[in-house]
């Protein structure tokens, strides 16, 4: 957050406004970087053994494909309905989250719970 504040960018670029933008995520320009979203999501994938292809998906296909369409609300509802309906099929369950983006900001593990010490590599053998 301090890094973003030091960039002197307009607030509407870096703050959540509640209105989706025609981008891959609706939380403002630098939200994934400021929240360490991808790093924290990948940590959750490994630590929890998640196998869903679209776990914590940020990409709203309707917003990306129809950013200014008057039919966007209807298409978004249909995509959500289709995703929830098809999630009951065993072969489609892992991909059901791909049809729609998040309805609210994703919940991630707190940064305090993430490991701060990583295992060190064994010493390299010295060859003559």
Tab-separated table of C-alpha atoms in Angstrom:
chain	number	residue	atom	x	y	z
A	1	UNK	CA	0.000	0.000	0.000
A	2	UNK	CA	2.868	2.387	0.759
A	3	UNK	CA	4.417	1.631	-2.638
A	4	UNK	CA	1.205	2.540	-4.449
A	5	UNK	CA	0.792	5.706	-2.371
A	6	UNK	CA	4.305	6.757	-3.416
A	7	UNK	CA	3.458	6.494	-7.132
A	8	UNK	CA	1.211	9.590	-7.044
A	9	UNK	CA	-1.434	7.984	-9.271
A	10	UNK	CA	-4.993	9.309	-9.398
A	11	UNK	CA	-7.104	7.671	-6.645
A	12	UNK	CA	-9.666	6.364	-9.136
A	13	UNK	CA	-6.928	4.174	-10.642
A	14	UNK	CA	-5.868	2.506	-7.419
A	15	UNK	CA	-8.938	2.418	-5.137
A	16	UNK	CA	-11.916	0.059	-5.250
A	17	UNK	CA	-14.921	2.031	-6.462
A	18	UNK	CA	-17.502	-0.744	-6.445
A	19	UNK	CA	-18.084	-0.332	-10.176
A	20	UNK	CA	-16.587	-2.991	-12.489
A	21	UNK	CA	-14.168	-1.890	-15.163
A	22	UNK	CA	-13.776	-3.599	-18.533
A	23	UNK	CA	-10.542	-5.190	-17.340
A	24	UNK	CA	-9.715	-8.625	-16.077
A	25	UNK	CA	-10.589	-7.652	-12.484
A	26	UNK	CA	-12.953	-5.048	-11.020
A	27	UNK	CA	-10.864	-3.960	-8.031
A	28	UNK	CA	-8.887	-1.154	-9.688
A	29	UNK	CA	-5.674	-0.953	-11.608
A	30	UNK	CA	-3.068	-2.166	-9.105
A	31	UNK	CA	-5.205	-4.320	-6.789
A	32	UNK	CA	-3.557	-7.706	-7.593
A	33	UNK	CA	-0.076	-6.261	-7.082
A	34	UNK	CA	-0.934	-4.380	-3.899
A	35	UNK	CA	-2.643	-7.385	-2.319
A	36	UNK	CA	-0.090	-9.944	-3.561
A	37	UNK	CA	-3.126	-11.750	-4.959
A	38	UNK	CA	-1.436	-14.187	-7.336
A	39	UNK	CA	1.318	-15.108	-4.888
A	40	UNK	CA	-1.194	-15.676	-2.055
A	41	UNK	CA	-3.600	-17.591	-4.330
A	42	UNK	CA	-0.815	-19.884	-5.508
A	43	UNK	CA	0.193	-20.484	-1.890
A	44	UNK	CA	-3.394	-21.524	-1.122
A	45	UNK	CA	-3.443	-23.825	-4.158
A	46	UNK	CA	-0.411	-25.706	-2.856
A	47	UNK	CA	-1.136	-25.648	0.881
A	48	UNK	CA	-4.768	-26.754	0.475
A	49	UNK	CA	-4.222	-29.133	-2.438
A	50	UNK	CA	-6.786	-27.360	-4.628
A	51	UNK	CA	-7.340	-28.956	-8.040
A	52	UNK	CA	-9.949	-26.568	-9.487
A	53	UNK	CA	-8.739	-24.919	-12.695
A	54	UNK	CA	-10.429	-21.589	-11.904
A	55	UNK	CA	-9.891	-21.386	-8.149
A	56	UNK	CA	-10.254	-17.736	-7.059
A	57	UNK	CA	-10.831	-16.694	-10.661
A	58	UNK	CA	-10.508	-12.931	-11.239
A	59	UNK	CA	-11.522	-12.970	-14.881
A	60	UNK	CA	-15.142	-12.129	-15.676
A	61	UNK	CA	-15.655	-13.357	-19.230
A	62	UNK	CA	-18.863	-11.358	-19.640
A	63	UNK	CA	-17.174	-8.128	-18.549
A	64	UNK	CA	-14.263	-8.742	-20.886
A	65	UNK	CA	-16.400	-9.800	-23.851
A	66	UNK	CA	-19.285	-7.337	-23.490
A	67	UNK	CA	-17.961	-4.352	-21.518
A	68	UNK	CA	-20.518	-1.837	-22.792
A	69	UNK	CA	-23.407	-4.073	-23.915
A	70	UNK	CA	-26.968	-3.432	-22.759
A	71	UNK	CA	-27.402	-7.224	-22.486
A	72	UNK	CA	-24.496	-7.653	-20.061
A	73	UNK	CA	-26.676	-8.187	-16.966
A	74	UNK	CA	-28.733	-10.888	-18.679
A	75	UNK	CA	-25.669	-12.651	-20.060
A	76	UNK	CA	-23.941	-12.462	-16.653
A	77	UNK	CA	-26.995	-14.008	-14.965
A	78	UNK	CA	-27.128	-16.778	-17.562
A	79	UNK	CA	-23.387	-17.486	-17.231
A	80	UNK	CA	-23.758	-17.723	-13.439
A	81	UNK	CA	-26.795	-19.985	-13.759
A	82	UNK	CA	-25.029	-22.183	-16.308
A	83	UNK	CA	-21.893	-22.431	-14.161
A	84	UNK	CA	-23.814	-23.362	-11.021
A	85	UNK	CA	-25.937	-25.877	-12.926
A	86	UNK	CA	-23.059	-27.533	-14.719
A	87	UNK	CA	-20.935	-27.668	-11.560
A	88	UNK	CA	-22.906	-30.774	-10.591
A	89	UNK	CA	-21.460	-32.674	-13.537
A	90	UNK	CA	-18.292	-34.519	-12.493
A	91	UNK	CA	-16.382	-33.693	-15.685
A	92	UNK	CA	-17.322	-29.977	-15.542
A	93	UNK	CA	-16.981	-29.273	-11.812
A	94	UNK	CA	-13.347	-28.105	-12.048
A	95	UNK	CA	-14.206	-25.551	-14.753
A	96	UNK	CA	-17.525	-24.150	-13.435
A	97	UNK	CA	-15.790	-21.157	-11.824
A	98	UNK	CA	-14.424	-20.044	-15.174
A	99	UNK	CA	-17.800	-18.832	-16.478
A	100	UNK	CA	-18.087	-15.847	-14.164
A	101	UNK	CA	-15.839	-13.582	-12.182
A	102	UNK	CA	-15.981	-13.013	-8.431
A	103	UNK	CA	-19.021	-11.333	-6.906
A	104	UNK	CA	-16.894	-9.810	-4.144
A	105	UNK	CA	-13.224	-9.410	-3.327
A	106	UNK	CA	-11.631	-12.880	-2.981
A	107	UNK	CA	-10.803	-14.089	0.523
A	108	UNK	CA	-7.139	-14.980	0.854
A	109	UNK	CA	-5.020	-16.295	3.689
A	110	UNK	CA	-3.642	-13.454	5.825
A	111	UNK	CA	-0.062	-12.506	4.989
A	112	UNK	CA	0.957	-13.319	8.587
A	113	UNK	CA	0.146	-17.019	7.992
A	114	UNK	CA	2.367	-17.287	4.965
A	115	UNK	CA	5.843	-18.726	5.455
A	116	UNK	CA	8.573	-16.189	6.051
A	117	UNK	CA	11.486	-18.626	6.070
A	118	UNK	CA	12.089	-20.806	3.068
A	119	UNK	CA	14.218	-23.939	3.138
A	120	UNK	CA	17.794	-23.363	2.161
A	121	UNK	CA	19.512	-25.285	-0.563
A	122	UNK	CA	22.149	-27.799	0.487
A	123	UNK	CA	25.715	-26.622	-0.025
A	124	UNK	CA	27.015	-27.141	-3.524
A	125	UNK	CA	29.759	-29.704	-4.015
A	126	UNK	CA	33.066	-28.244	-4.967
A	127	UNK	CA	34.631	-29.838	-8.017
A	128	UNK	CA	38.307	-29.541	-8.742
